[in-house]
Amino acid sequence: PVCSMGNSTSRLYSVLAKTLSSGAVSQHQDCLEQLDPARLDPIDPKDLLEECQVVLQKRPPRFQRNFVNLKKNTASNHRPIRVMQWNILAQALGEGKDNFVQCPMEALKWEERKCLILEEILAYKPDILCLQEVDHYFDTFEPLLSRLGYQCTFFPKPWSPCLDVERNNGPDGCALFFLKDRFELINSANIRLTAMKLKTNQVAIAQTLKCHETGRLFCIAVTHLKARTGWERFRSAQGCDLLQNLKNITQGAKIPLIVCGDFNAEPTEEVYREFSNSSLNLNSAYKLLSPDGQSEPPYTTWKIRPSGECRHTLDYIWYSQHALNVNSALGLLTEEQIGPNRLPSFNYPSDHLSLVCDFSFNQDPDRLL
């Protein structure tokens, strides 16, 4: 039932309810036509957050996570750029393939899980949002986030495993969103990654943006590398291909770069070393949370499958370390917050944690990257 919440929110709720109830593409064509963002009014994020909270009222409240201030004594007159990286867990995989043995199926219901995802995004208000495993782009994220002021881009995997699941919602892929009132799109590239000269099933999006406030250019990229043990060399080859593409796009690192992704690789893997040692001079932002600034977090994903407990660090935000400063980073969920049944859960919608960083430009634009 639709709750009566006053004119502004009840109108919004009907839009949210349409995206919630949509199923496979064949079922939501009408919904898509009605949700053409060009014909719809902007949404107030507070209204959308309220609507999500109505849907989630029987669920436990969101976990509290705090930002850690990492800013050195470098004064900046400009607002930082907030970047959010998150593998949100494809709905078809969560329900049909991933076998989260301690997660009740009830916790994976799209009608509510979708609102948990939106609540997390709305809580942190990113200027740029990089998502992986998006299989509800056209019926949910694009129509809603475009009305929140984001420009939206989606690049699906050529052979998404979601398509093997009965009653799927189409292929999953990477999605990139940025606020149009803060940035202008200069260039956009959809990249199908290669390995050993062969095209693979993994993709990336790279966009060159101009910051309205500073006039500075930078490149933002999102990717999701091949999963599973035994594919380390394959991921390494994909990483090399992505780095080569990014070198071309950034004109050999003349343009600062931020790369968000689920690399499916621990810091011990070759692909991690390739990014660390690249001529693009990248650093991993979440290392800065460690006492020595040299160690990655102990985990970014934590789940229980039939084979046992899986606790890994796989997700990263890389950045041009001389051109950009990391002002702050969002702390991770603690083991106590995650709980004994791990992720996903009634509290948290994905098996991966969201990563959020605030960046500012180095004040000396002529300084070498």
Short mmCIF file of C-alpha atoms in Angstrom, two decimals:
data_model
loop_
_atom_site.label_atom_id
_atom_site.label_comp_id
_atom_site.label_asym_id
_atom_site.label_seq_id
_atom_site.Cartn_x
_atom_site.Cartn_y
_atom_site.Cartn_z
CA PRO A 1 0.00 0.00 0.00
CA VAL A 2 1.12 3.56 -0.73
CA CYS A 3 1.38 5.67 2.41
CA SER A 4 -0.20 9.09 2.44
CA MET A 5 2.71 11.45 3.13
CA GLY A 6 1.62 14.77 1.68
CA ASN A 7 1.55 15.83 -1.95
CA SER A 8 5.27 16.13 -2.65
CA THR A 9 6.32 12.77 -1.25
CA SER A 10 3.27 10.75 -2.20
CA ARG A 11 3.86 11.70 -5.86
CA LEU A 12 7.48 10.63 -5.45
CA TYR A 13 6.49 7.42 -3.72
CA SER A 14 4.43 6.37 -6.72
CA VAL A 15 7.57 6.73 -8.86
CA LEU A 16 9.65 4.76 -6.38
CA ALA A 17 6.97 2.08 -6.13
CA LYS A 18 6.98 1.69 -9.91
CA THR A 19 10.73 1.08 -9.94
CA LEU A 20 10.40 -1.26 -6.97
CA SER A 21 7.75 -3.45 -8.53
CA SER A 22 9.32 -3.70 -11.97
CA GLY A 23 10.69 -7.11 -12.88
CA ALA A 24 12.25 -8.28 -16.13
CA VAL A 25 12.67 -5.86 -19.01
CA SER A 26 9.52 -7.14 -20.71
CA GLN A 27 7.57 -6.27 -17.57
CA HIS A 28 8.88 -2.74 -17.11
CA GLN A 29 8.71 -1.20 -20.57
CA ASP A 30 5.69 0.87 -19.52
CA CYS A 31 7.53 1.98 -16.41
CA LEU A 32 10.53 3.07 -18.48
CA GLU A 33 8.38 5.15 -20.78
CA GLN A 34 6.70 6.86 -17.84
CA LEU A 35 10.05 7.47 -16.13
CA ASP A 36 11.74 9.26 -19.03
CA PRO A 37 13.91 11.65 -16.96
CA ALA A 38 13.61 14.41 -19.54
CA ARG A 39 9.89 14.58 -18.81
CA LEU A 40 10.09 14.33 -15.02
CA ASP A 41 10.77 16.88 -12.30
CA PRO A 42 13.91 16.74 -10.17
CA ILE A 43 13.70 14.79 -6.92
CA ASP A 44 14.65 16.26 -3.56
CA PRO A 45 17.12 13.72 -2.08
CA LYS A 46 15.54 14.18 1.36
CA ASP A 47 12.17 13.14 -0.04
CA LEU A 48 13.64 10.05 -1.69
CA LEU A 49 15.48 9.15 1.53
CA GLU A 50 12.20 9.43 3.47
CA GLU A 51 10.48 7.16 0.96
CA CYS A 52 13.25 4.58 1.27
CA GLN A 53 12.96 4.70 5.04
CA VAL A 54 9.22 4.04 4.83
CA VAL A 55 9.93 0.89 2.81
CA LEU A 56 12.67 -0.12 5.28
CA GLN A 57 10.80 0.62 8.51
CA LYS A 58 10.80 -3.05 9.57
CA ARG A 59 14.53 -3.41 8.95
CA PRO A 60 17.28 -2.57 11.47
CA PRO A 61 18.69 0.98 11.16
CA ARG A 62 21.73 1.76 9.01
CA PHE A 63 25.15 1.14 10.49
CA GLN A 64 27.03 4.24 11.62
CA ARG A 65 30.31 4.79 9.78
CA ASN A 66 32.52 7.81 10.31
CA PHE A 67 34.85 9.69 8.00
CA VAL A 68 38.52 9.74 8.99
CA ASN A 69 40.17 13.10 8.39
CA LEU A 70 43.38 12.60 6.38
CA LYS A 71 43.95 16.19 5.37
CA LYS A 72 47.41 17.58 5.75
CA ASN A 73 47.89 21.31 6.33
CA THR A 74 46.98 22.20 2.75
CA ALA A 75 44.30 24.84 2.65
CA SER A 76 41.85 24.63 -0.23
CA ASN A 77 39.27 27.22 -1.15
CA HIS A 78 37.20 24.69 -3.09
CA ARG A 79 34.72 22.04 -2.07
CA PRO A 80 36.22 18.56 -2.13
CA ILE A 81 35.10 16.02 -4.72
CA ARG A 82 33.41 13.07 -3.03
CA VAL A 83 33.87 9.76 -4.87
CA MET A 84 31.99 6.57 -3.93
CA GLN A 85 33.05 3.09 -5.07
CA TRP A 86 30.69 0.13 -4.55
CA ASN A 87 29.98 -3.34 -5.87
CA ILE A 88 26.26 -3.34 -5.03
CA LEU A 89 25.71 -7.10 -5.76
CA ALA A 90 23.65 -7.89 -8.85
CA GLN A 91 20.13 -8.88 -7.84
CA ALA A 92 20.08 -11.93 -10.10
CA LEU A 93 23.38 -13.19 -8.65
CA GLY A 94 22.40 -12.52 -5.05
CA GLU A 95 19.18 -14.48 -5.41
CA GLY A 96 20.27 -17.06 -7.94
CA LYS A 97 23.99 -17.85 -7.98
CA ASP A 98 26.05 -16.54 -5.09
CA ASN A 99 24.87 -18.97 -2.37
CA PHE A 100 25.12 -16.73 0.70
CA VAL A 101 24.27 -19.58 3.03
CA GLN A 102 23.77 -17.45 6.17
CA CYS A 103 21.73 -14.72 4.46
CA PRO A 104 17.94 -15.27 4.55
CA MET A 105 16.30 -14.98 1.12
CA GLU A 106 13.94 -12.46 2.70
CA ALA A 107 16.89 -10.09 3.17
CA LEU A 108 17.59 -10.19 -0.59
CA LYS A 109 14.12 -9.06 -1.73
CA TRP A 110 14.71 -6.38 -4.34
CA GLU A 111 11.86 -4.18 -3.13
CA GLU A 112 13.73 -3.55 0.12
CA ARG A 113 17.36 -4.21 -0.85
CA LYS A 114 17.09 -1.57 -3.53
CA CYS A 115 16.07 0.97 -0.89
CA LEU A 116 19.03 -0.02 1.29
CA ILE A 117 21.34 0.67 -1.66
CA LEU A 118 19.69 4.03 -2.33
CA GLU A 119 19.81 4.90 1.38
CA GLU A 120 23.58 4.27 1.43
CA ILE A 121 24.10 6.47 -1.64
CA LEU A 122 21.86 9.23 -0.29
CA ALA A 123 23.58 9.15 3.10
CA TYR A 124 27.02 9.94 1.65
CA LYS A 125 25.88 12.23 -1.22
CA PRO A 126 28.75 11.44 -3.63
CA ASP A 127 29.62 13.88 -6.40
CA ILE A 128 30.77 10.86 -8.42
CA LEU A 129 29.39 7.35 -7.98
CA CYS A 130 31.10 4.24 -9.41
CA LEU A 131 29.12 1.00 -9.22
CA GLN A 132 29.70 -2.61 -10.26
CA GLU A 133 27.21 -5.48 -10.66
CA VAL A 134 24.40 -3.14 -11.69
CA ASP A 135 21.55 -5.15 -13.21
CA HIS A 136 18.72 -2.70 -12.45
CA TYR A 137 20.17 0.31 -14.26
CA PHE A 138 17.34 1.12 -16.66
CA ASP A 139 14.42 0.55 -14.33
CA THR A 140 15.91 1.92 -11.11
CA PHE A 141 19.24 3.71 -10.95
CA GLU A 142 19.15 5.74 -14.17
CA PRO A 143 15.58 7.04 -13.72
CA LEU A 144 16.07 7.94 -10.07
CA LEU A 145 19.66 9.22 -10.07
CA SER A 146 19.13 11.31 -13.20
CA ARG A 147 16.34 13.09 -11.33
CA LEU A 148 18.77 13.71 -8.47
CA GLY A 149 20.99 15.63 -10.91
CA TYR A 150 23.42 12.92 -12.02
CA GLN A 151 24.56 12.23 -15.55
CA CYS A 152 24.43 8.45 -15.94
CA THR A 153 26.46 5.96 -18.02
CA PHE A 154 26.15 2.17 -18.09
CA PHE A 155 28.29 -0.44 -19.83
CA PRO A 156 27.06 -4.06 -19.45
CA LYS A 157 29.23 -7.15 -19.60
CA PRO A 158 29.00 -8.82 -23.02
CA TRP A 159 28.07 -12.19 -21.46
CA SER A 160 26.68 -11.36 -18.05
CA PRO A 161 26.19 -14.34 -15.69
CA CYS A 162 22.91 -12.70 -14.65
CA LEU A 163 21.40 -13.86 -17.95
CA ASP A 164 21.75 -17.47 -16.79
CA VAL A 165 19.37 -16.80 -13.90
CA GLU A 166 15.66 -17.35 -14.41
CA ARG A 167 13.58 -14.15 -14.27
CA ASN A 168 16.69 -11.98 -14.53
CA ASN A 169 16.57 -8.24 -15.14
CA GLY A 170 19.08 -8.19 -17.97
CA PRO A 171 22.90 -8.10 -17.89
CA ASP A 172 24.94 -6.58 -15.09
CA GLY A 173 27.74 -4.13 -15.72
CA CYS A 174 29.59 -1.03 -14.53
CA ALA A 175 27.82 2.29 -14.06
CA LEU A 176 29.23 5.78 -13.58
CA PHE A 177 27.25 8.78 -12.29
CA PHE A 178 28.42 12.38 -11.77
CA LEU A 179 26.60 15.54 -10.68
CA LYS A 180 25.98 17.77 -13.67
CA ASP A 181 26.02 20.95 -11.58
CA ARG A 182 29.63 20.22 -10.52
CA PHE A 183 31.19 18.75 -13.67
CA GLU A 184 31.09 18.93 -17.45
CA LEU A 185 31.69 15.79 -19.50
CA ILE A 186 34.60 16.33 -21.89
CA ASN A 187 35.16 12.78 -23.11
CA SER A 188 33.72 9.32 -22.43
CA ALA A 189 35.09 5.88 -23.34
CA ASN A 190 33.50 2.47 -22.85
CA ILE A 191 36.35 -0.04 -22.68
CA ARG A 192 36.01 -3.76 -23.19
CA LEU A 193 39.10 -5.15 -21.50
CA THR A 194 41.45 -7.52 -23.32
CA ALA A 195 43.76 -10.21 -21.98
CA MET A 196 46.47 -11.81 -24.12
CA LYS A 197 45.01 -9.83 -27.07
CA LEU A 198 41.62 -11.49 -26.59
CA LYS A 199 38.49 -9.52 -25.75
CA THR A 200 37.14 -10.49 -22.35
CA ASN A 201 33.83 -10.30 -20.50
CA GLN A 202 35.03 -7.49 -18.24
CA VAL A 203 34.54 -3.79 -18.92
CA ALA A 204 35.45 -0.28 -17.78
CA ILE A 205 34.10 3.24 -18.25
CA ALA A 206 36.52 6.19 -18.31
CA GLN A 207 35.30 9.77 -18.43
CA THR A 208 37.24 13.02 -18.57
CA LEU A 209 35.42 15.69 -16.56
CA LYS A 210 35.93 19.40 -16.09
CA CYS A 211 35.31 20.72 -12.59
CA HIS A 212 33.12 23.84 -12.86
CA GLU A 213 34.54 25.37 -9.69
CA THR A 214 38.26 25.01 -10.43
CA GLY A 215 38.31 24.63 -14.21
CA ARG A 216 40.56 21.61 -13.71
CA LEU A 217 40.29 18.46 -15.83
CA PHE A 218 40.48 14.97 -14.36
CA CYS A 219 39.63 11.45 -15.46
CA ILE A 220 37.38 9.09 -13.48
CA ALA A 221 37.27 5.38 -14.34
CA VAL A 222 35.26 2.42 -13.03
CA THR A 223 35.97 -1.26 -13.63
CA HIS A 224 35.29 -4.81 -12.42
CA LEU A 225 37.97 -7.40 -13.13
CA LYS A 226 37.57 -11.16 -13.56
CA ALA A 227 36.64 -13.05 -10.39
CA ARG A 228 37.84 -16.30 -8.81
CA THR A 229 41.04 -18.00 -7.76
CA GLY A 230 43.17 -19.29 -10.61
CA TRP A 231 42.58 -16.22 -12.80
CA GLU A 232 45.43 -14.12 -11.42
CA ARG A 233 47.36 -13.88 -14.71
CA PHE A 234 44.15 -13.04 -16.54
CA ARG A 235 43.41 -10.17 -14.11
CA SER A 236 46.99 -8.99 -14.51
CA ALA A 237 46.55 -8.83 -18.29
CA GLN A 238 43.24 -6.99 -17.90
CA GLY A 239 44.91 -4.51 -15.55
CA CYS A 240 47.70 -3.87 -18.06
CA ASP A 241 45.14 -3.23 -20.79
CA LEU A 242 43.19 -0.82 -18.58
CA LEU A 243 46.36 1.05 -17.60
CA GLN A 244 47.36 1.42 -21.24
CA ASN A 245 43.92 2.80 -22.10
CA LEU A 246 44.12 5.23 -19.18
CA LYS A 247 47.60 6.38 -20.20
CA ASN A 248 46.20 7.31 -23.61
CA ILE A 249 43.12 9.03 -22.15
CA THR A 250 45.14 11.03 -19.59
CA GLN A 251 47.79 11.93 -22.20
CA GLY A 252 50.47 10.06 -20.28
CA ALA A 253 49.28 11.27 -16.85
CA LYS A 254 48.94 14.95 -17.77
CA ILE A 255 45.32 14.70 -16.59
CA PRO A 256 44.83 13.59 -12.96
CA LEU A 257 43.13 10.23 -12.58
CA ILE A 258 40.86 8.39 -10.13
CA VAL A 259 40.19 4.68 -10.74
CA CYS A 260 37.46 2.90 -8.77
CA GLY A 261 36.90 -0.82 -8.97
CA ASP A 262 36.29 -4.28 -7.68
CA PHE A 263 39.60 -5.76 -8.82
CA ASN A 264 38.82 -9.22 -7.40
CA ALA A 265 42.48 -9.18 -6.35
CA GLU A 266 44.17 -9.04 -2.98
CA PRO A 267 47.10 -6.62 -2.57
CA THR A 268 49.46 -9.60 -3.00
CA GLU A 269 48.41 -10.05 -6.65
CA GLU A 270 50.35 -8.93 -9.69
CA VAL A 271 47.56 -6.61 -10.91
CA TYR A 272 47.79 -4.65 -7.64
CA ARG A 273 51.55 -4.24 -8.10
CA GLU A 274 51.00 -3.08 -11.70
CA PHE A 275 48.73 -0.27 -10.50
CA SER A 276 51.10 0.60 -7.62
CA ASN A 277 54.14 0.79 -9.93
CA SER A 278 52.46 2.33 -12.97
CA SER A 279 53.92 5.41 -14.67
CA LEU A 280 50.56 7.04 -13.89
CA ASN A 281 51.90 7.42 -10.32
CA LEU A 282 48.84 6.02 -8.57
CA ASN A 283 48.31 5.38 -4.89
CA SER A 284 45.49 3.49 -3.20
CA ALA A 285 43.44 5.92 -1.10
CA TYR A 286 42.38 3.43 1.57
CA LYS A 287 46.00 2.66 2.50
CA LEU A 288 45.97 6.09 4.16
CA LEU A 289 43.65 4.74 6.86
CA SER A 290 46.39 2.41 8.14
CA PRO A 291 48.77 3.63 10.87
CA ASP A 292 51.76 3.65 8.50
CA GLY A 293 49.83 4.67 5.38
CA GLN A 294 51.18 1.58 3.61
CA SER A 295 48.64 -1.18 4.32
CA GLU A 296 45.28 -1.88 2.74
CA PRO A 297 42.22 -2.49 4.97
CA PRO A 298 41.86 -6.05 6.33
CA TYR A 299 38.71 -6.59 4.23
CA THR A 300 36.33 -4.91 1.80
CA THR A 301 34.10 -7.98 1.33
CA TRP A 302 33.05 -10.58 3.89
CA LYS A 303 30.59 -13.39 3.19
CA ILE A 304 29.86 -17.03 3.94
CA ARG A 305 29.43 -19.45 1.05
CA PRO A 306 29.04 -23.26 1.10
CA SER A 307 32.84 -23.53 0.76
CA GLY A 308 33.32 -21.44 3.91
CA GLU A 309 34.01 -17.89 5.03
CA CYS A 310 35.41 -15.44 2.46
CA ARG A 311 37.09 -12.32 3.89
CA HIS A 312 39.10 -10.39 1.32
CA THR A 313 40.34 -6.97 0.28
CA LEU A 314 39.30 -6.61 -3.36
CA ASP A 315 37.95 -3.06 -3.79
CA TYR A 316 40.08 0.04 -4.34
CA ILE A 317 40.07 3.75 -5.13
CA TRP A 318 43.33 4.62 -6.92
CA TYR A 319 44.31 8.25 -7.48
CA SER A 320 47.10 10.42 -8.95
CA GLN A 321 48.99 10.96 -5.72
CA HIS A 322 50.83 14.18 -6.62
CA ALA A 323 47.95 15.89 -8.41
CA LEU A 324 45.24 15.02 -5.87
CA ASN A 325 44.98 15.04 -2.08
CA VAL A 326 42.78 12.65 -0.08
CA ASN A 327 41.06 14.85 2.50
CA SER A 328 39.10 12.05 4.19
CA ALA A 329 37.95 8.46 3.77
CA LEU A 330 34.93 6.62 5.14
CA GLY A 331 35.82 4.09 7.82
CA LEU A 332 34.89 0.44 7.25
CA LEU A 333 32.24 -1.51 9.10
CA THR A 334 33.67 -3.31 12.11
CA GLU A 335 33.44 -7.08 12.56
CA GLU A 336 30.94 -6.47 15.36
CA GLN A 337 28.71 -4.38 13.07
CA ILE A 338 28.92 -6.93 10.25
CA GLY A 339 27.84 -9.68 12.65
CA PRO A 340 28.39 -13.46 12.68
CA ASN A 341 26.32 -14.15 9.54
CA ARG A 342 28.44 -11.66 7.57
CA LEU A 343 27.17 -9.95 4.39
CA PRO A 344 24.72 -9.34 2.80
CA SER A 345 22.16 -9.08 5.61
CA PHE A 346 19.01 -7.31 6.73
CA ASN A 347 21.30 -4.42 7.73
CA TYR A 348 23.46 -4.18 4.64
CA PRO A 349 22.52 -4.82 0.99
CA SER A 350 25.78 -6.07 -0.56
CA ASP A 351 28.61 -8.49 0.16
CA HIS A 352 31.04 -5.61 -0.57
CA LEU A 353 31.50 -2.47 1.52
CA SER A 354 31.15 0.93 -0.07
CA LEU A 355 34.32 3.03 -0.16
CA VAL A 356 34.02 6.83 -0.07
CA CYS A 357 36.82 9.43 -0.34
CA ASP A 358 36.94 13.23 -0.48
CA PHE A 359 39.55 14.55 -2.92
CA SER A 360 40.94 18.00 -3.59
CA PHE A 361 43.27 19.20 -6.31
CA ASN A 362 46.85 19.97 -5.43
CA GLN A 363 47.07 23.75 -5.24
CA ASP A 364 50.06 23.91 -7.59
CA PRO A 365 48.68 22.91 -11.00
CA ASP A 366 52.17 22.98 -12.56
CA ARG A 367 53.58 20.42 -10.14
CA LEU A 368 54.52 17.18 -11.83
CA LEU A 369 52.12 14.26 -11.44
#
